[in-house]
Coordinates of C-alpha atoms in Angstrom, one line a residue:
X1131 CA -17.9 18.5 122.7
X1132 CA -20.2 15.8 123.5
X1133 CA -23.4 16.8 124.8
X1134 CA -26.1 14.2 126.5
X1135 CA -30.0 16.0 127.4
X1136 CA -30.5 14.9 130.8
X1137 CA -34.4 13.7 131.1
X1138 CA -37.1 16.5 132.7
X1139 CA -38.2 14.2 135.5
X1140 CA -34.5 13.1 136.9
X1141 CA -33.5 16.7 136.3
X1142 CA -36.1 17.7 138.6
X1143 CA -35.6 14.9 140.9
X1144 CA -31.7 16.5 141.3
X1145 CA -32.6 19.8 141.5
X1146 CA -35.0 18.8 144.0
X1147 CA -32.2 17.0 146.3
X1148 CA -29.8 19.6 146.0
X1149 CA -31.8 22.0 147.3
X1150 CA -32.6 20.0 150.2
X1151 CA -29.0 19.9 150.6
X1152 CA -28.3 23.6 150.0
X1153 CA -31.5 24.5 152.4
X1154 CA -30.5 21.8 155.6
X1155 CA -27.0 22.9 155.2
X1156 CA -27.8 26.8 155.6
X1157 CA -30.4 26.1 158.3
X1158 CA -27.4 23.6 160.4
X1159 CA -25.3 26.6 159.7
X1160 CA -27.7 29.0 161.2
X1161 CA -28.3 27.0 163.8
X1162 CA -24.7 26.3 164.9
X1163 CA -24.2 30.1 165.2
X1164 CA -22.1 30.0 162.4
X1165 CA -21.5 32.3 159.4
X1166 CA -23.6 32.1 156.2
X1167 CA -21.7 30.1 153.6
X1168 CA -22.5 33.0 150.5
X1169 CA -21.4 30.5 148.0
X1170 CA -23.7 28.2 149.3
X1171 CA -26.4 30.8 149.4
X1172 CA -26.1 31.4 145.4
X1173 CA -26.0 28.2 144.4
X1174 CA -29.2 27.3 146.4
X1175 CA -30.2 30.9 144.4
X1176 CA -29.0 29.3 141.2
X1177 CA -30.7 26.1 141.9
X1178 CA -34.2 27.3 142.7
X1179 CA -34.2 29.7 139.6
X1180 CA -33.1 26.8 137.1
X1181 CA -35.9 24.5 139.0
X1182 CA -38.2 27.3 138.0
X1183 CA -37.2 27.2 134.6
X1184 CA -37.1 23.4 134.5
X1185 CA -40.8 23.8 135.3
X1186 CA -42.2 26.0 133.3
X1187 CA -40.2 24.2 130.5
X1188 CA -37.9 27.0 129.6
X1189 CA -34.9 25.5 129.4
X1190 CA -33.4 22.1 129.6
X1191 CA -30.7 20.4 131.4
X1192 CA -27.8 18.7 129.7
X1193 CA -24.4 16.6 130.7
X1194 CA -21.6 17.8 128.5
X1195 CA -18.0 17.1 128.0
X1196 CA -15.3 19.0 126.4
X1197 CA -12.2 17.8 125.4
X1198 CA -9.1 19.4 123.2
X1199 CA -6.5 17.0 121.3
X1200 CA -2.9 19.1 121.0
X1201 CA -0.7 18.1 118.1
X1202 CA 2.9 19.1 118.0
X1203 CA 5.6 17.1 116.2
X1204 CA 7.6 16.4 119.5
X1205 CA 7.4 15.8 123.1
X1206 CA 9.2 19.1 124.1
X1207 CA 7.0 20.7 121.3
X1208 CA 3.8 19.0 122.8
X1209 CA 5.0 19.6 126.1
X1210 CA 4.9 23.7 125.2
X1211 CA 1.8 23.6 123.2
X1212 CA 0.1 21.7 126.5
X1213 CA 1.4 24.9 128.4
X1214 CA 0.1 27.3 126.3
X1215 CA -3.2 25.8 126.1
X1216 CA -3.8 25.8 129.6
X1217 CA -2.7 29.4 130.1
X1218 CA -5.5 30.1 127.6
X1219 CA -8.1 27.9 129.8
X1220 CA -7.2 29.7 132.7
X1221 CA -7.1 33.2 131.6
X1222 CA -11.0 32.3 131.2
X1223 CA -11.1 30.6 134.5
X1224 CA -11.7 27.0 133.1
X1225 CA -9.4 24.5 134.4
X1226 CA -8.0 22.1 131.7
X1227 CA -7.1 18.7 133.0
X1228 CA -4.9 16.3 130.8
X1229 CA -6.0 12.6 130.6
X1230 CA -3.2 11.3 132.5
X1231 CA -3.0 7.5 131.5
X1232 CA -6.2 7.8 129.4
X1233 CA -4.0 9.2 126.1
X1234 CA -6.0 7.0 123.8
X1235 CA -9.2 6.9 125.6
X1236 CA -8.7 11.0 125.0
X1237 CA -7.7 10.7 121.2
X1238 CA -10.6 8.7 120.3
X1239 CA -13.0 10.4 122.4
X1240 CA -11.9 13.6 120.1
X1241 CA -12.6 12.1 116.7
X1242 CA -15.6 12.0 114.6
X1243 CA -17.0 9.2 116.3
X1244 CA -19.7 10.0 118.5
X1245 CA -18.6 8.4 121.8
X1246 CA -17.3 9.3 125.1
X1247 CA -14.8 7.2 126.6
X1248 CA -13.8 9.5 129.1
X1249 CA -17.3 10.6 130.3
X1250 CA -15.9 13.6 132.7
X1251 CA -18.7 15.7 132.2
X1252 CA -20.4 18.8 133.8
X1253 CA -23.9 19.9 134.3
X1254 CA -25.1 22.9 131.9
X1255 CA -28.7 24.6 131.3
X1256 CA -29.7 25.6 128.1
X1257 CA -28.3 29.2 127.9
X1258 CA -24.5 28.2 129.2
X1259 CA -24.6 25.5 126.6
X1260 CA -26.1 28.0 124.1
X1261 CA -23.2 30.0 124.9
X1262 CA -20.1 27.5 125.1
X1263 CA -21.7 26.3 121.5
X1264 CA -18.1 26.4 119.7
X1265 CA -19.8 26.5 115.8
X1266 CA -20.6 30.4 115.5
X1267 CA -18.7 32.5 113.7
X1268 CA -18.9 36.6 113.3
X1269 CA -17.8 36.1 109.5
X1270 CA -20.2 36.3 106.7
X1271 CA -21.6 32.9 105.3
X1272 CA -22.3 34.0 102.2
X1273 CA -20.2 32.8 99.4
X1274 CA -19.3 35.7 97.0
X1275 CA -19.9 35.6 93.2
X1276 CA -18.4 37.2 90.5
X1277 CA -19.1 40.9 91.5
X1278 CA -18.0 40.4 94.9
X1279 CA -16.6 43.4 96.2
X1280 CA -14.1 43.6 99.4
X1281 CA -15.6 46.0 101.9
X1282 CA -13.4 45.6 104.4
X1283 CA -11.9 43.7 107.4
X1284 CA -14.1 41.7 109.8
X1285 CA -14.0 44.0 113.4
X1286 CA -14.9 40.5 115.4
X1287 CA -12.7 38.1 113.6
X1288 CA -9.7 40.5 111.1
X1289 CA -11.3 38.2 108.4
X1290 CA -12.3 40.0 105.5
X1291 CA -15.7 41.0 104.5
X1292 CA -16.3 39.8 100.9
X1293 CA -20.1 40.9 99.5
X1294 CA -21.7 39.9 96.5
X1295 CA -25.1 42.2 96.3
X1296 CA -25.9 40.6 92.3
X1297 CA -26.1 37.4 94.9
X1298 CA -28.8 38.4 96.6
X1299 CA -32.4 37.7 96.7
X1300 CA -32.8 41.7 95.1
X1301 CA -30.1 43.9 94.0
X1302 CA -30.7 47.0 95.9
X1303 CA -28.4 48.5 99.0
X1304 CA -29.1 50.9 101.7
X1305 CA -26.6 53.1 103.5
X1306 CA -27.5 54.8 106.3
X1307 CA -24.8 57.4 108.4
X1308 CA -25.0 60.6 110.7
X1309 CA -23.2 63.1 109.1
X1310 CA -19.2 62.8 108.7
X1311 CA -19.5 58.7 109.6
X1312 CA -18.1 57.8 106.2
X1313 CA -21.1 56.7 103.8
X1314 CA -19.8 59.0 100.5
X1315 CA -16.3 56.9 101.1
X1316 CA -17.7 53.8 101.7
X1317 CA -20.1 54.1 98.6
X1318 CA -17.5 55.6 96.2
X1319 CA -15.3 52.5 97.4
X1320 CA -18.5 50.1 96.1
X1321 CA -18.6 52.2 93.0
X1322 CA -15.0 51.9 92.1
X1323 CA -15.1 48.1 92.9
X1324 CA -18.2 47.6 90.7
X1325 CA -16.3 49.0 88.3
X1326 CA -13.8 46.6 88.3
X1327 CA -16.2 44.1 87.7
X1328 CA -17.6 45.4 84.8
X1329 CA -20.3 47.0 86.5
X1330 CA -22.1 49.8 84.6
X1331 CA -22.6 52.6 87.1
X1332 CA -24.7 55.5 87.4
X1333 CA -24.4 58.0 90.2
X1334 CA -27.1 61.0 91.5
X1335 CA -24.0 63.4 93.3
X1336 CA -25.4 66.4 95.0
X1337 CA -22.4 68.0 96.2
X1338 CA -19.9 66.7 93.3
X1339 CA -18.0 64.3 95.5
X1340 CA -17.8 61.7 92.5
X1341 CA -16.0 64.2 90.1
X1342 CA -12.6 62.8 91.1
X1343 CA -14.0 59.5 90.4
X1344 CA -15.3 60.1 87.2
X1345 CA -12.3 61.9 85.9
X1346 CA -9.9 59.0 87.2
X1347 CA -12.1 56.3 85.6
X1348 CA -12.4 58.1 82.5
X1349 CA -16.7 58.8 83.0
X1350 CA -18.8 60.9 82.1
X1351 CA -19.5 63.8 84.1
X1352 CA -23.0 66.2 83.7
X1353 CA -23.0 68.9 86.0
X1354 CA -26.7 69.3 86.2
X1355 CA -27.6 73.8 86.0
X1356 CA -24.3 74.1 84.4
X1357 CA -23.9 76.7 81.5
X1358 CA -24.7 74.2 78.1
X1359 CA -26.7 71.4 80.1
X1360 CA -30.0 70.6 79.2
X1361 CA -32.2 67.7 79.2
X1362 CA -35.8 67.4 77.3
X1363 CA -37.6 65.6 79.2
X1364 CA -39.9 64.9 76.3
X1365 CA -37.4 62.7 74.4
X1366 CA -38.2 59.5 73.9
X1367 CA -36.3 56.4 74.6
X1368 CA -36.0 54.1 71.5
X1369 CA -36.7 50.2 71.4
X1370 CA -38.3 50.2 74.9
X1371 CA -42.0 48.3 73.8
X1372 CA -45.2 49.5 71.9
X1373 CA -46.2 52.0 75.0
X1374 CA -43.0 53.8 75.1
X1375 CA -45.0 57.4 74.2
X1376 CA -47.8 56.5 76.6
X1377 CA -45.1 56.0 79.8
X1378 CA -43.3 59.1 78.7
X1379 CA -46.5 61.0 78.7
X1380 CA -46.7 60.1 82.4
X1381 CA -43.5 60.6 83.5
X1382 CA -44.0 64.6 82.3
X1383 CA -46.5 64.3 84.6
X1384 CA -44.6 62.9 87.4
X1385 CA -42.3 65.6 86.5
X1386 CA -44.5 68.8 86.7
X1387 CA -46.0 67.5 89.7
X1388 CA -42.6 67.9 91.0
X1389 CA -42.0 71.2 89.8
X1390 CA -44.8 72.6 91.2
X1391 CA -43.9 71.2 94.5
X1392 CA -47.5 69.5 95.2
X1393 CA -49.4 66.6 93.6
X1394 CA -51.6 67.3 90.4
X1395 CA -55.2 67.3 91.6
X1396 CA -57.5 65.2 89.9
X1397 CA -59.2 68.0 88.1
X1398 CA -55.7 68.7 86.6
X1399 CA -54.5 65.8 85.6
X1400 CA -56.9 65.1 82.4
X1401 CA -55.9 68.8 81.2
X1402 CA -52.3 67.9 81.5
X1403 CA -52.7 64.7 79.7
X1404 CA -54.6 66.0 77.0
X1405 CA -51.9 68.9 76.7
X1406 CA -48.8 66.5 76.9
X1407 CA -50.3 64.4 74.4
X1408 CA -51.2 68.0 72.1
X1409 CA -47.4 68.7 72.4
X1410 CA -46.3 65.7 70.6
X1411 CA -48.6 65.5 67.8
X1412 CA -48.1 69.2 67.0
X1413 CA -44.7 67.8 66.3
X1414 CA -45.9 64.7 64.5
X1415 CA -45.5 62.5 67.1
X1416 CA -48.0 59.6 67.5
X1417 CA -48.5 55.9 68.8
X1418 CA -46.4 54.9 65.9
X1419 CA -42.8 53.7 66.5
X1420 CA -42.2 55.1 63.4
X1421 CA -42.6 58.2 64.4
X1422 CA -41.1 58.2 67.7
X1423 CA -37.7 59.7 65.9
X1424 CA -38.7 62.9 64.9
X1425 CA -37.4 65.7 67.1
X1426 CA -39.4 65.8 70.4
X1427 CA -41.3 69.1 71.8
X1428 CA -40.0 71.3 74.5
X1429 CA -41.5 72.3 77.6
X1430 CA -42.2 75.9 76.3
X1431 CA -44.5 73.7 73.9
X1432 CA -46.4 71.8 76.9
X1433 CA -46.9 75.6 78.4
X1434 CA -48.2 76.8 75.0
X1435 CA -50.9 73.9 74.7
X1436 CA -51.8 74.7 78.4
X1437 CA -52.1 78.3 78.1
X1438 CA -54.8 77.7 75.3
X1439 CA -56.4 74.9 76.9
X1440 CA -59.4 77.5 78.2
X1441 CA -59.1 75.7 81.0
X1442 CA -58.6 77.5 84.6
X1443 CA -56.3 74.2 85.5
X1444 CA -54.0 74.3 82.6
X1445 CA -53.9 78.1 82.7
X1446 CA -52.4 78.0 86.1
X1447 CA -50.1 75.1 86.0
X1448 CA -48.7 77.0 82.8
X1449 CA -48.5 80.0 85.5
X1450 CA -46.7 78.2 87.2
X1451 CA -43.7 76.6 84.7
X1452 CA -42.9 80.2 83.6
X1453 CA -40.0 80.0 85.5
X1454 CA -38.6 76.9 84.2
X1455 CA -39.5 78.0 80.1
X1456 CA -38.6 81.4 80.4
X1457 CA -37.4 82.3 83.9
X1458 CA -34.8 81.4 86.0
X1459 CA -34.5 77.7 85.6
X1460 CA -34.9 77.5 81.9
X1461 CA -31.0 76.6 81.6
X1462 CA -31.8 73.0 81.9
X1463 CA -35.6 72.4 81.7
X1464 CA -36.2 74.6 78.5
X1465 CA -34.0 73.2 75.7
X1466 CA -33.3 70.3 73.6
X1467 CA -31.2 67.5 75.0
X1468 CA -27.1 68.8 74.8
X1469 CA -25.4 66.2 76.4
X1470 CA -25.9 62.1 76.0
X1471 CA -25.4 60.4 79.7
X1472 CA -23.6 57.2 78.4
X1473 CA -20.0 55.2 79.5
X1474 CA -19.4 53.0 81.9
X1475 CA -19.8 55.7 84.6
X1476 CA -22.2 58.2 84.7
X1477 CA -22.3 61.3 87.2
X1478 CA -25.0 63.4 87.3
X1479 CA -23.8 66.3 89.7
X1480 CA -26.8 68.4 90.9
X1481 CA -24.1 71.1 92.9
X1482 CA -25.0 74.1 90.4
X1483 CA -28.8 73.3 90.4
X1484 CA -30.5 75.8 93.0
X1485 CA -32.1 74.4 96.0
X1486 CA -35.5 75.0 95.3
X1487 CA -35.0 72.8 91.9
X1488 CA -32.8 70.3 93.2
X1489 CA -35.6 67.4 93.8
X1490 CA -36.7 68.2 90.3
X1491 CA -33.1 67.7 88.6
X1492 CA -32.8 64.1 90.6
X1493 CA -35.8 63.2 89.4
X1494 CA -34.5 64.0 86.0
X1495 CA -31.6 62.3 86.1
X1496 CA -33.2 59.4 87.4
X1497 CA -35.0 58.9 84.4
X1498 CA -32.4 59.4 82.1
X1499 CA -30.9 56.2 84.1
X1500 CA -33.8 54.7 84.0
X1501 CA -34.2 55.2 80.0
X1502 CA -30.6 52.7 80.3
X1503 CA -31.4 50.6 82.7
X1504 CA -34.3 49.8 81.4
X1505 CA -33.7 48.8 77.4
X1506 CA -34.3 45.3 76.6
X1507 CA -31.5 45.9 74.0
X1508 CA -28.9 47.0 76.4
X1509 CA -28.9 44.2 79.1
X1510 CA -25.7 44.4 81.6
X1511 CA -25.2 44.9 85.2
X1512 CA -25.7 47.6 86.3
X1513 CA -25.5 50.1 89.4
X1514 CA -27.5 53.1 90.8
X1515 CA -26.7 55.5 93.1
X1516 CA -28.9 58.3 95.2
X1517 CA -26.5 60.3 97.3
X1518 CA -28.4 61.8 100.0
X1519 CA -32.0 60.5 98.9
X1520 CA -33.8 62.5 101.4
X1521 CA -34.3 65.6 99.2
X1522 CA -35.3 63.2 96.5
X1523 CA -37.7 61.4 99.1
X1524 CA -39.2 64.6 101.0
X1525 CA -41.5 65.2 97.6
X1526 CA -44.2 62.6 97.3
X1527 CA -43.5 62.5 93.3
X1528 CA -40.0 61.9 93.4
X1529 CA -40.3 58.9 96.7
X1530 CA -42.8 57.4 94.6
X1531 CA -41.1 56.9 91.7
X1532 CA -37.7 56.0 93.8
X1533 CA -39.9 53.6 95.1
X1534 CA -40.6 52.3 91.6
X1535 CA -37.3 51.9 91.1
X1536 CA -36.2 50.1 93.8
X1537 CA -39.2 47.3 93.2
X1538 CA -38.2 47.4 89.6
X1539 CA -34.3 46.8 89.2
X1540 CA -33.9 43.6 89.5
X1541 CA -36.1 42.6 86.6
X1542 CA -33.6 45.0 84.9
X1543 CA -30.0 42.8 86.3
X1544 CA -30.0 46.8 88.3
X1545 CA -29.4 47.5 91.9
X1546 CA -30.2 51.2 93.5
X1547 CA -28.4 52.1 96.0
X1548 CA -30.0 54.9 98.9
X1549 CA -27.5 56.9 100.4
X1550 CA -29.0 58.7 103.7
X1551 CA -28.1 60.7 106.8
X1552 CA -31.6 61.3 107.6
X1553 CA -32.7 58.2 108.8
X1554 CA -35.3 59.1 110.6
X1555 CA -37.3 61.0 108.2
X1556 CA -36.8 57.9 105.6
X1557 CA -37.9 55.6 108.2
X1558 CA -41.2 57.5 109.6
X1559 CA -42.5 57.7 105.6
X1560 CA -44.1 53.9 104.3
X1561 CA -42.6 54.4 101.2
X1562 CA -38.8 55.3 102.6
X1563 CA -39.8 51.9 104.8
X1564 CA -41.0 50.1 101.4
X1565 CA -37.4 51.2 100.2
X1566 CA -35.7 49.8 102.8
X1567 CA -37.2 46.5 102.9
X1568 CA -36.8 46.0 99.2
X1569 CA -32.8 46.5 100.0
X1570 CA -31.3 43.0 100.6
X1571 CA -28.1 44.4 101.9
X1572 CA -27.9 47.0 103.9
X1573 CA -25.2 49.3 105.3
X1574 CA -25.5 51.0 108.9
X1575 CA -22.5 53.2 109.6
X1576 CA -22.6 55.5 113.0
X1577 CA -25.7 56.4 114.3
X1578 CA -27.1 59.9 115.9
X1579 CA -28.2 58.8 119.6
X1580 CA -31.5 60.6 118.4
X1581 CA -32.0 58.3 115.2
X1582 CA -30.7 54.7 117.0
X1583 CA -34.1 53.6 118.4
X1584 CA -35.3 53.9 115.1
X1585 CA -33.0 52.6 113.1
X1586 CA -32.6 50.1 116.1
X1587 CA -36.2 48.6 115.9
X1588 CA -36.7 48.9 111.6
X1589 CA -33.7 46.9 111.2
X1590 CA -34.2 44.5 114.4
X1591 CA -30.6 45.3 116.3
X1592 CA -29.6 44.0 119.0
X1593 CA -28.6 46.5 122.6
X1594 CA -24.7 45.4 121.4
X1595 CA -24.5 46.1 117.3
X1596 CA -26.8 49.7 119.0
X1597 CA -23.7 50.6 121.0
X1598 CA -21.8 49.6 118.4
X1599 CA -23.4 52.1 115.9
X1600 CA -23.0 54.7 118.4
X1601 CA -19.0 54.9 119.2
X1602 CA -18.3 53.2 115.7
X1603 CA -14.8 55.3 114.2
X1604 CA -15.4 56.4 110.7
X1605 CA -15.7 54.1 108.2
X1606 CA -16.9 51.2 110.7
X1607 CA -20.1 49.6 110.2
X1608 CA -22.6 46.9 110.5
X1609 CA -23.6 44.6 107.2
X1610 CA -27.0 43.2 107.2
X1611 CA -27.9 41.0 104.9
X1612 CA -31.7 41.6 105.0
X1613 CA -32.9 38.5 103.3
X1614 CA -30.4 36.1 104.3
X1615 CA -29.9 36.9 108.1
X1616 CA -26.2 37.7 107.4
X1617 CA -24.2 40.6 109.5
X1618 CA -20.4 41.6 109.9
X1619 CA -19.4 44.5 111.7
X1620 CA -16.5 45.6 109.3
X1621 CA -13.8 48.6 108.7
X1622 CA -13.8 49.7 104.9
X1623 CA -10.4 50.1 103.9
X1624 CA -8.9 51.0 100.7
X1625 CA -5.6 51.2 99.0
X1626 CA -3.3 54.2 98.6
X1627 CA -4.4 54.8 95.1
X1628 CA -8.1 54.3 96.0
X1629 CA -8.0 56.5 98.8
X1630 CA -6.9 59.3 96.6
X1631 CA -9.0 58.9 94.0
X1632 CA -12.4 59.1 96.8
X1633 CA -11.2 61.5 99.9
X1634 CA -13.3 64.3 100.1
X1635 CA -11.2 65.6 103.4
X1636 CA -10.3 68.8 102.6
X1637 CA -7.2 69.3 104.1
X1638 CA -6.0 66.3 101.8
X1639 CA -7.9 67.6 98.7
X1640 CA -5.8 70.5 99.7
X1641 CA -2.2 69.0 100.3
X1642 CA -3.0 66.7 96.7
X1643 CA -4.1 70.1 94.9
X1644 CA -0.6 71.6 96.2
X1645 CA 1.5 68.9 95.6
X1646 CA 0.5 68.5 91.5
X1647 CA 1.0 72.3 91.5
X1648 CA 4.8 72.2 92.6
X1649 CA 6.4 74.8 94.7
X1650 CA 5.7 78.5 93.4

């Protein structure tokens, strides 16, 4: 393609006479008594709009000429290819011309060498040209590192789309779905990929879709307001800097302004502290390291210190964590720490928690990842992942400190992932927007008509990947690399043995459950 910018002034001065032509030929027509020449009439249409652009200095005009060299190893070979080639051309109503007598004049023109010895050229604008431009590609430019993972094959191109997120300017991911679109698949898929890599993962699961997983893999898996699970959240982590008693002071908190549903007013917050800070040193427990070992208090203990605080704030936020000391969420809140959540995969399943203490058990089990993800001692790759982050992000405790999370990870070799079908309600909050524009890659799977102008203008999409979203099949998507400028549109697929391992259809859950049973 060789391309020559014609000057503004003798564009203009062309324009200008074919118009005139255009115009006197229409008027000799009209004055003949003959019929209007309508391909005449858009071209004059053509020509006065590109004028206008021309003038306003919107576009340019350029000469450009395109030729195509055919190799084949013999004449009759050639003679086919030649066919072929102009079939192609006019299937998109181009007419190919072959440089009869002008072979080498052709060749040369179509080497590396920057000059036209044919000069058969036509007149473009700057939008034609724009779009005859023969260098874009739909596939990813991106090269993949050593955790790339193979999500799936390229929709525009049947290339594959090959993603490295430990590449990226930040670590994090979000995936965003209308219900049934495919994001639990598609993120299982990532998992089970990571783990290939050597990839520590961590999972938040609230409806225990990652139990198959974790089973298959050999992980860990804590079913979180299960008979004999209990976390403390007073424990504290070892080796993790001098103010290790001072953070975990405010994360209880963090976490009892999430279990009362409401942030602590500022009245309440000094009794709490003083109280928190009363529950460890009734156990010993001060700002030396060397006592950070000794068992840790319970909550019951944090209630106790509030009750005799004499204080009308600390009197009712111990009202008010009866139920999780001695009521009916005391199975996990109220013990000492039963279960370790270490291994290569981790998955915290909040299914057995009751809804009105779900938020309070992510935000739990968030820590405890955090409490890994976090030791200096302990530095790996690592990945985290909130399935269905909305409940987590509907309290202001529990968004906040996901948000702290998400800034944070990176300084940690740690990327979160948000798994979504409320996009909306994550994209009307700042701090589900701050989430989202701390994630470098980003998933979009179908789209809700009612969610795509929103999700259409946060993450800058154009009217085509919109329609895209909306009839996508399950499992299609859109990549968007948010700091590098990168998309794909792309099918996930998986093989036979991965697909078994992360289906949660349940007529195929059903027909696997029968066929490791036998017949009856």
């Amino acid at each position: 393609m060789h391309i020559e910018p014609i000057p503004p002034m003798v564009a203009a001065q062309r324009l200008r006479r074919q118009l005139a032509r255009l115009e006197s030929s229409a008027r000799a027509n009209a004055e003949a008594g003959r019929l209007a020449d309508f391909n005449a009439e858009a071209a004059a249409d053509d020509a006065a709009e590109l004028a206008s652009s021309l003038a306003r200095g919107d576009g340019r005009l350029f000469r450009v000429g395109l030729y195509l060299t055919v190799h084949a190893l013999d004449a009759a070979e050639l003679q086919g290819e030649v066919q072929q080639v102009r079939a192609l051309a006019a299937s998109l109503l181009l007419d190919a011309q072959p440089t009869t007598f002008c072979a080498l004049q052709g060749w040369t023109t179509s080497l590396p060498l920057g000059a036209d010895a044919i000069r058969q050229r036509r007149t473009f604008d700057t939008q034609a040209l724009a779009a005859s431009f023969p260098f874009a590609s739909p596939d990813l430019d991106a090269p993949a590192g050593s955790t790339g993972v193979l999500y799936g094959v390229n929709v525009a191109s049947s290339g594959v789309v090959v993603w490295d997120r430990f590449a990226q300017d930040n670590h994090n991911s979000v995936v965003l779905a209308r219900s049934g679109a495919g994001k639990s698949y598609f993120t299982k898929l990532e998992a089970l990929r990571m783990l290939y890599h050597g990839v520590e993962v961590s999972v938040i699961d609230p409806e225990d879709e990652y139990r198959a997983l974790a089973e298959t893999t050999g992980g860990a898996h804590l079913g979180l307001g299960a008979h004999g699970v209990a976390f403390n959240p007073f424990d504290l982590p070892v080796d993790q800097g001098d103010d290790t008693l001072i953070r975990r002071a405010l994360f209880v908190q963090t976490l009892v302004a999430a279990m009362l549903g409401e942030p602590l007013k500022s009245s309440a917050r000094p009794v709490l502290d003083r109280a928190v800070l009363a529950a460890y040193a009734a156990k010993g427990i001060n700002s030396a390291p060397s006592t950070w070992s000794r068992p840790a208090p319970l909550l019951a203990d944090l209630v106790e210190h509030l009750s005799i605080s004499s204080h009308p704030e600390g009197e009712a936020i111990a009202d008010r964590l009866i139920p999780y000391v001695t009521g009916s969420y005391k199975e996990l809140f109220a013990q000492a720490t039963t279960t370790r959540p270490d291994g290569h995969l981790v998955v915290f399943s909040l299914r057995d928690l009751p809804e009105e203490v779900k938020s309070v058990g992510v935000l739990l089990a968030l820590d405890a990842i955090w409490r890994k993800v976090a030791n200096p001692a302990d530095r790996r790759p690592r990945l985290v992942i909130v399935d269905e982050a909305w409940m987590l992000m509907k309290e202001a405790e529990g968004a906040r400190f996901l948000y702290r999370l998400a800034k944070s990870a990176r300084k940690h070799w740690a990327g979160l992932t948000v798994v979504t079908q409320d996009a909306a309600d994550l994209l009307a909050s700042d701090l589900g927007r701050a989430v989202v524009a701390n994630s470098a890659t980003q998933i979009l799977l179908r789209q809700a008509p009612q969610a795509i102008s929103a999700v259409g203008e946060a993450f800058g999409l154009s009217e085509g990947e919109r329609a895209f979203l909306l009839s996508a099949e399950r499992g299609e998507g859109l990549l968007c690399g948010g700091n590098t400028g990168d998309r794909a549109a792309f099918a996930a697929i998986s093989s036979p043995a991965e697909h078994k391992v992360i289906t949660s259809d349940p007529a195929e859950l059903l027909d696997q459950h029968d066929g490791e049973s036998g017949p009856l």
